Amino acid sequence: MSQLLRLHQFGSLDHLTLDTVPTRDLTAGEVRLQVKATSITQDTLTYIQGHLHPGENTPKFPITLGYEPAGIVTAVGPGVAAKWLGQRVAPVGPYDFIRYGSLGDEIVVPAERLVQLPDNLDFAAAAALWVPYLTAYPVLTAALTVQSTVLITAATSTVGQAAIQMAKAVGATVIGTTRSAAKAQLLRKTTAIDHVIVTGENDWTATLKSLTASRGIDLVFDAVGGTEVASLTAAMAPGGTLIEYGVLAGLTAPLPVADLLSKALTIQGFTVSEIIENSASRQQASQAILAHVSQGDFHPTVAARYPLADFRAAFTQLQRNDRIGRVVLTI
């Protein structure tokens, strides 16, 4: 028997219960994982509240949730190499959480997503690794040097923190933005960031210009979009690149044509599914990230750890949004 967090209807955390259920048999391409840690995320909380993506069907309840576990392989299904038995792993998500939900003590995951963990990465940190670092992967692959200046918006997010570590790994100067003065202080204390701008205070665009006036920004990694795009391109260096990976300010933005033309800027869209859904890209990116983890360059941030049985307290902290880093359930 296994213990799994299951949602019995949309609405609130009251409909999420820790259920004891029969351990299901493995089918081809699957492994059983003894979970040691698993992250809970804002998108899981949004899903619990019933906010579905356009075109997404209402599931048949009860359902499992979560896609960021780490643990030990205890059994392999047909067609899966026996070498995985006993290995410390963290499967790369997201994947089908209704079939392979990770919020429990013993789960089934697709073997094709398994990645073996280095010895210096504990299970809680491993459960906070893949989605943030794979989303920030374009920063790692950018042609940055010690002379580069990088701007990361929404820098207090887990993706933002991963991007900071990637840029600092090559010695670049890093500027981050956040809407929260309290989180700005946390960011200064917990990362190697060079400058933090609180966008809700005074004229943040003037502060940005003063920090970059001598040279401009070489790479912008932007989660916000919207009308701020023009402010970002105005501060960019000639030949710079703006990577848009989020739409916190909405799906539309005015195109800063004058800056694009006069500075020969590049605007690039990116979603993490480009990596995750492609086996070769997923393997290449995950191994590159783990190499930096093994060297001590990357440190996934865990804000809080809760026993599985205290899941309500964990989700309550997630709702407060007053932390930097992942909230993790431990088993």
Coordinates of C-alpha atoms in Angstrom, one line a residue:
M1 CA 0.0 0.0 0.0
S2 CA 1.1 3.6 -0.7
Q3 CA 0.2 6.9 0.8
L4 CA -0.7 9.5 -1.9
L5 CA -2.0 13.0 -1.7
R6 CA -5.2 13.0 -3.8
L7 CA -7.5 15.8 -4.8
H8 CA -11.2 14.9 -4.7
Q9 CA -12.7 18.0 -6.3
F10 CA -11.6 21.5 -7.3
G11 CA -11.8 24.4 -4.9
S12 CA -9.6 24.4 -1.9
L13 CA -7.1 22.5 0.2
D14 CA -10.0 21.0 2.1
H15 CA -10.5 18.6 -0.8
L16 CA -6.9 17.4 -0.7
T17 CA -6.4 14.3 1.5
L18 CA -3.6 11.8 2.2
D19 CA -5.1 8.5 1.1
T20 CA -3.8 4.9 1.5
V21 CA -4.2 3.2 -1.8
P22 CA -3.1 -0.1 -3.3
T23 CA 0.3 0.0 -5.0
R24 CA -0.3 -0.3 -8.7
D25 CA 1.5 -2.7 -11.0
L26 CA 4.3 -1.4 -13.2
T27 CA 3.8 -1.4 -17.0
A28 CA 6.4 -1.2 -19.7
G29 CA 8.8 1.8 -19.3
E30 CA 7.9 2.5 -15.7
V31 CA 9.7 2.3 -12.4
R32 CA 8.6 2.4 -8.8
L33 CA 10.2 5.2 -6.7
Q34 CA 10.5 5.3 -2.9
V35 CA 10.0 9.1 -2.5
K36 CA 12.4 10.9 -0.2
A37 CA 11.4 14.5 -1.1
T38 CA 9.0 16.1 -3.5
S39 CA 8.3 19.8 -4.3
I40 CA 5.0 21.5 -4.2
T41 CA 4.6 24.4 -6.7
Q42 CA 2.4 27.4 -7.4
D43 CA 0.9 25.8 -10.5
T44 CA -0.2 22.8 -8.5
L45 CA -1.9 25.2 -6.0
T46 CA -3.6 26.9 -9.0
Y47 CA -4.7 23.6 -10.3
I48 CA -6.2 22.6 -7.0
Q49 CA -8.3 25.8 -7.1
G50 CA -9.7 24.7 -10.5
H51 CA -7.9 27.1 -12.9
L52 CA -7.4 24.9 -16.0
H53 CA -5.5 25.8 -19.1
P54 CA -7.6 26.6 -22.2
G55 CA -8.9 23.4 -23.7
E56 CA -7.9 21.3 -20.7
N57 CA -10.6 18.8 -19.6
T58 CA -11.9 18.4 -16.1
P59 CA -10.3 15.2 -14.8
K60 CA -12.1 12.2 -13.2
F61 CA -11.6 12.5 -9.5
P62 CA -9.8 11.6 -7.3
I63 CA -6.5 12.6 -8.9
T64 CA -2.8 12.7 -7.9
L65 CA -0.7 15.8 -8.2
G66 CA 3.0 16.9 -8.4
Y67 CA 5.9 16.2 -10.8
E68 CA 9.1 17.0 -8.9
P69 CA 10.1 14.0 -6.8
A70 CA 13.4 12.6 -5.8
G71 CA 14.1 9.2 -4.3
I72 CA 15.3 5.7 -4.8
V73 CA 14.2 3.2 -7.5
T74 CA 12.8 0.1 -5.8
A75 CA 11.4 -1.8 -8.8
V76 CA 11.5 -1.7 -12.6
G77 CA 8.9 -2.5 -15.1
P78 CA 9.2 -4.5 -18.4
G79 CA 11.8 -3.1 -20.7
V80 CA 13.6 -1.0 -18.1
A81 CA 17.3 -1.7 -17.4
A82 CA 17.9 -3.4 -14.0
K83 CA 20.8 -0.9 -13.5
W84 CA 18.3 1.6 -12.1
L85 CA 17.5 -0.6 -9.1
G86 CA 18.7 1.1 -5.9
Q87 CA 19.8 4.3 -7.7
R88 CA 19.2 7.8 -6.3
V89 CA 17.3 9.6 -8.9
A90 CA 15.1 12.6 -9.7
P91 CA 12.9 12.2 -12.8
V92 CA 12.7 15.3 -15.0
G93 CA 9.3 16.9 -14.9
P94 CA 6.8 18.1 -15.7
Y95 CA 5.0 15.1 -17.0
D96 CA 1.5 13.6 -16.7
F97 CA 0.9 14.1 -13.0
I98 CA -2.6 12.5 -13.1
R99 CA -0.9 9.3 -14.1
Y100 CA 2.4 9.8 -12.3
G101 CA 1.6 12.2 -9.4
S102 CA 4.6 12.6 -7.1
L103 CA 3.0 13.7 -3.8
G104 CA 3.3 10.5 -1.9
D105 CA 5.6 8.0 -0.3
E106 CA 5.7 5.4 -3.1
I107 CA 5.0 6.4 -6.7
V108 CA 5.4 5.2 -10.3
V109 CA 7.3 7.4 -12.8
P110 CA 8.3 7.0 -16.4
A111 CA 11.8 5.5 -16.7
E112 CA 12.7 7.7 -19.7
R113 CA 12.7 10.7 -17.4
L114 CA 15.1 9.3 -14.8
V115 CA 18.4 11.1 -14.0
Q116 CA 20.9 9.7 -11.5
L117 CA 21.9 12.2 -8.8
P118 CA 25.4 13.2 -7.8
D119 CA 26.4 12.4 -4.2
N120 CA 26.6 16.0 -3.2
L121 CA 22.9 16.7 -3.9
D122 CA 20.5 15.8 -1.2
F123 CA 16.9 14.6 -2.0
A124 CA 15.2 17.9 -1.0
A125 CA 17.5 20.0 -3.2
A126 CA 17.1 17.4 -6.0
A127 CA 13.3 17.9 -5.8
A128 CA 13.9 21.6 -6.3
L129 CA 16.2 21.2 -9.3
W130 CA 14.7 20.4 -12.7
V131 CA 12.0 22.9 -13.5
P132 CA 13.8 26.0 -12.3
Y133 CA 17.2 25.1 -13.8
L134 CA 15.9 23.7 -17.1
T135 CA 13.7 26.9 -17.5
A136 CA 16.8 29.0 -16.9
Y137 CA 18.9 26.9 -19.2
P138 CA 19.1 29.5 -22.0
V139 CA 21.2 31.6 -19.6
L140 CA 23.7 28.8 -19.2
T141 CA 24.0 28.4 -22.9
A142 CA 24.3 32.1 -23.7
A143 CA 27.7 33.3 -24.8
L144 CA 28.4 35.1 -21.5
T145 CA 31.8 36.3 -20.2
V146 CA 33.1 38.1 -17.2
Q147 CA 32.5 41.3 -19.2
S148 CA 28.8 40.6 -19.7
T149 CA 25.9 42.3 -17.9
V150 CA 22.7 40.2 -17.4
L151 CA 19.3 41.4 -16.2
I152 CA 16.9 38.9 -14.7
T153 CA 13.4 40.0 -14.0
A154 CA 11.3 38.3 -11.3
A155 CA 14.7 37.4 -9.8
T156 CA 13.3 36.1 -6.5
S157 CA 11.5 33.2 -8.3
T158 CA 13.1 29.8 -8.3
V159 CA 13.8 30.2 -12.0
G160 CA 15.3 33.6 -11.3
Q161 CA 17.6 32.2 -8.6
A162 CA 18.8 29.5 -11.0
A163 CA 19.5 32.1 -13.7
I164 CA 21.5 34.2 -11.2
Q165 CA 23.7 31.2 -10.4
M166 CA 24.2 30.4 -14.1
A167 CA 25.3 33.9 -14.9
K168 CA 27.5 34.2 -11.9
A169 CA 29.2 30.9 -12.8
V170 CA 30.9 32.7 -15.7
G171 CA 31.5 35.8 -13.6
A172 CA 29.0 38.1 -15.3
T173 CA 27.5 41.1 -13.6
V174 CA 23.9 40.3 -12.6
I175 CA 21.1 42.8 -12.0
G176 CA 17.7 41.4 -10.7
T177 CA 14.3 43.0 -10.4
T178 CA 11.5 42.2 -7.9
R179 CA 8.3 43.8 -6.8
S180 CA 9.0 43.1 -3.1
A181 CA 11.4 45.1 -0.9
A182 CA 11.4 42.3 1.6
K183 CA 12.3 39.7 -1.0
A184 CA 15.0 42.0 -2.4
Q185 CA 16.7 41.9 1.0
L186 CA 16.5 38.1 1.0
L187 CA 17.9 37.9 -2.5
R188 CA 20.9 40.0 -1.5
K189 CA 21.5 37.7 1.5
T190 CA 21.1 34.4 -0.3
T191 CA 22.6 34.9 -3.7
A192 CA 25.7 36.4 -5.3
I193 CA 23.6 39.0 -7.2
D194 CA 25.3 42.3 -7.8
H195 CA 22.4 44.7 -7.9
V196 CA 18.7 44.4 -7.0
I197 CA 16.0 46.8 -8.2
V198 CA 12.6 47.0 -6.6
T199 CA 10.3 47.8 -9.4
G200 CA 7.5 49.2 -7.2
E201 CA 9.8 51.9 -5.7
N202 CA 10.4 55.3 -7.4
D203 CA 11.4 55.2 -11.0
W204 CA 13.0 51.8 -11.3
T205 CA 13.8 52.4 -15.0
A206 CA 16.0 55.3 -14.1
T207 CA 17.9 53.1 -11.6
L208 CA 18.3 50.5 -14.3
K209 CA 19.7 53.1 -16.7
S210 CA 22.1 54.4 -14.1
L211 CA 23.5 50.9 -13.5
T212 CA 24.0 50.2 -17.2
A213 CA 24.6 53.6 -18.8
S214 CA 28.3 52.9 -19.5
R215 CA 27.7 49.8 -21.5
G216 CA 24.2 48.4 -21.5
I217 CA 22.8 45.0 -20.8
D218 CA 24.0 42.1 -22.9
L219 CA 21.3 39.5 -21.9
V220 CA 17.8 40.1 -20.5
F221 CA 16.0 37.0 -19.1
D222 CA 12.5 38.2 -18.7
A223 CA 9.5 36.6 -17.0
V224 CA 7.3 39.7 -17.1
G225 CA 6.7 40.9 -20.6
G226 CA 4.0 43.5 -21.2
T227 CA 4.7 47.2 -21.3
E228 CA 8.1 46.8 -19.4
V229 CA 9.7 45.3 -22.5
A230 CA 10.4 48.8 -23.9
S231 CA 12.1 49.8 -20.7
L232 CA 14.3 46.7 -20.9
T233 CA 15.3 47.2 -24.5
A234 CA 16.1 50.8 -23.8
A235 CA 18.8 49.7 -21.3
M236 CA 20.3 47.0 -23.6
A237 CA 23.7 47.1 -25.3
P238 CA 24.0 46.9 -29.0
G239 CA 23.8 43.3 -30.2
G240 CA 22.1 42.2 -27.0
T241 CA 19.5 39.4 -26.6
L242 CA 16.2 39.5 -24.8
I243 CA 14.8 36.1 -23.9
E244 CA 11.1 36.1 -23.0
Y245 CA 10.0 33.0 -21.0
G246 CA 7.0 34.4 -19.1
V247 CA 4.0 36.6 -19.4
L248 CA 3.3 37.8 -15.9
A249 CA 2.2 41.2 -17.2
G250 CA 0.0 39.7 -20.0
L251 CA 0.3 38.2 -23.4
T252 CA 0.7 41.3 -25.4
A253 CA 3.5 44.0 -25.4
P254 CA 4.3 46.9 -27.7
L255 CA 7.2 46.0 -30.0
P256 CA 10.2 48.5 -29.4
V257 CA 11.1 48.7 -33.0
A258 CA 13.4 51.7 -32.7
D259 CA 15.7 49.8 -30.2
L260 CA 15.5 46.6 -32.2
L261 CA 16.7 48.3 -35.3
S262 CA 19.2 50.8 -33.9
K263 CA 20.9 48.3 -31.6
A264 CA 20.4 45.1 -33.7
L265 CA 18.8 43.4 -30.8
T266 CA 17.5 39.8 -30.8
I267 CA 14.2 38.9 -29.1
Q268 CA 13.8 35.1 -28.4
G269 CA 10.9 33.3 -27.0
F270 CA 11.4 30.2 -24.9
T271 CA 9.4 27.6 -23.0
V272 CA 10.9 24.8 -21.0
S273 CA 8.9 22.2 -22.9
E274 CA 11.4 22.7 -25.8
I275 CA 13.9 20.9 -23.6
I276 CA 11.7 18.6 -21.6
E277 CA 9.7 17.0 -24.4
N278 CA 12.8 16.3 -26.5
S279 CA 14.8 13.3 -25.3
A280 CA 18.2 14.4 -26.7
S281 CA 17.8 18.0 -25.5
R282 CA 16.6 16.8 -22.1
Q283 CA 19.6 14.6 -21.6
Q284 CA 22.1 17.2 -22.8
A285 CA 20.6 19.9 -20.6
S286 CA 20.3 17.8 -17.5
Q287 CA 23.8 16.5 -17.7
A288 CA 25.2 20.1 -18.2
I289 CA 23.2 21.2 -15.1
L290 CA 24.4 18.3 -13.0
A291 CA 28.0 19.0 -14.0
H292 CA 27.7 22.4 -12.4
V293 CA 25.9 20.9 -9.4
S294 CA 28.8 18.5 -8.9
Q295 CA 31.3 21.4 -9.1
G296 CA 29.3 23.3 -6.5
D297 CA 28.3 26.1 -8.9
F298 CA 24.5 25.5 -8.6
H299 CA 22.6 25.2 -5.3
P300 CA 18.8 24.6 -5.6
T301 CA 17.1 26.7 -3.0
V302 CA 14.8 25.0 -0.5
A303 CA 12.8 27.5 1.6
A304 CA 11.1 25.0 3.8
R305 CA 10.7 21.3 4.4
Y306 CA 7.6 19.6 5.8
P307 CA 6.8 16.0 6.6
L308 CA 4.3 14.6 4.1
A309 CA 1.6 14.4 6.8
D310 CA 2.0 18.2 7.3
F311 CA 1.0 18.9 3.7
R312 CA -1.6 21.5 4.7
A313 CA 0.9 23.6 6.5
A314 CA 3.2 23.3 3.5
F315 CA 0.6 24.5 1.0
T316 CA -0.4 27.3 3.4
Q317 CA 3.2 28.6 3.3
L318 CA 3.2 28.3 -0.4
Q319 CA 0.0 30.5 -0.6
R320 CA 1.7 33.2 1.5
N321 CA 4.3 33.7 -1.2
D322 CA 6.7 35.2 1.4
R323 CA 9.7 32.9 0.7
I324 CA 12.6 32.5 -1.7
G325 CA 13.0 28.9 -2.9
R326 CA 10.9 25.7 -3.1
V327 CA 8.6 24.3 -0.4
V328 CA 9.4 20.6 -0.2
L329 CA 7.6 17.6 1.4
T330 CA 9.9 15.0 2.9
I331 CA 9.3 11.3 3.5

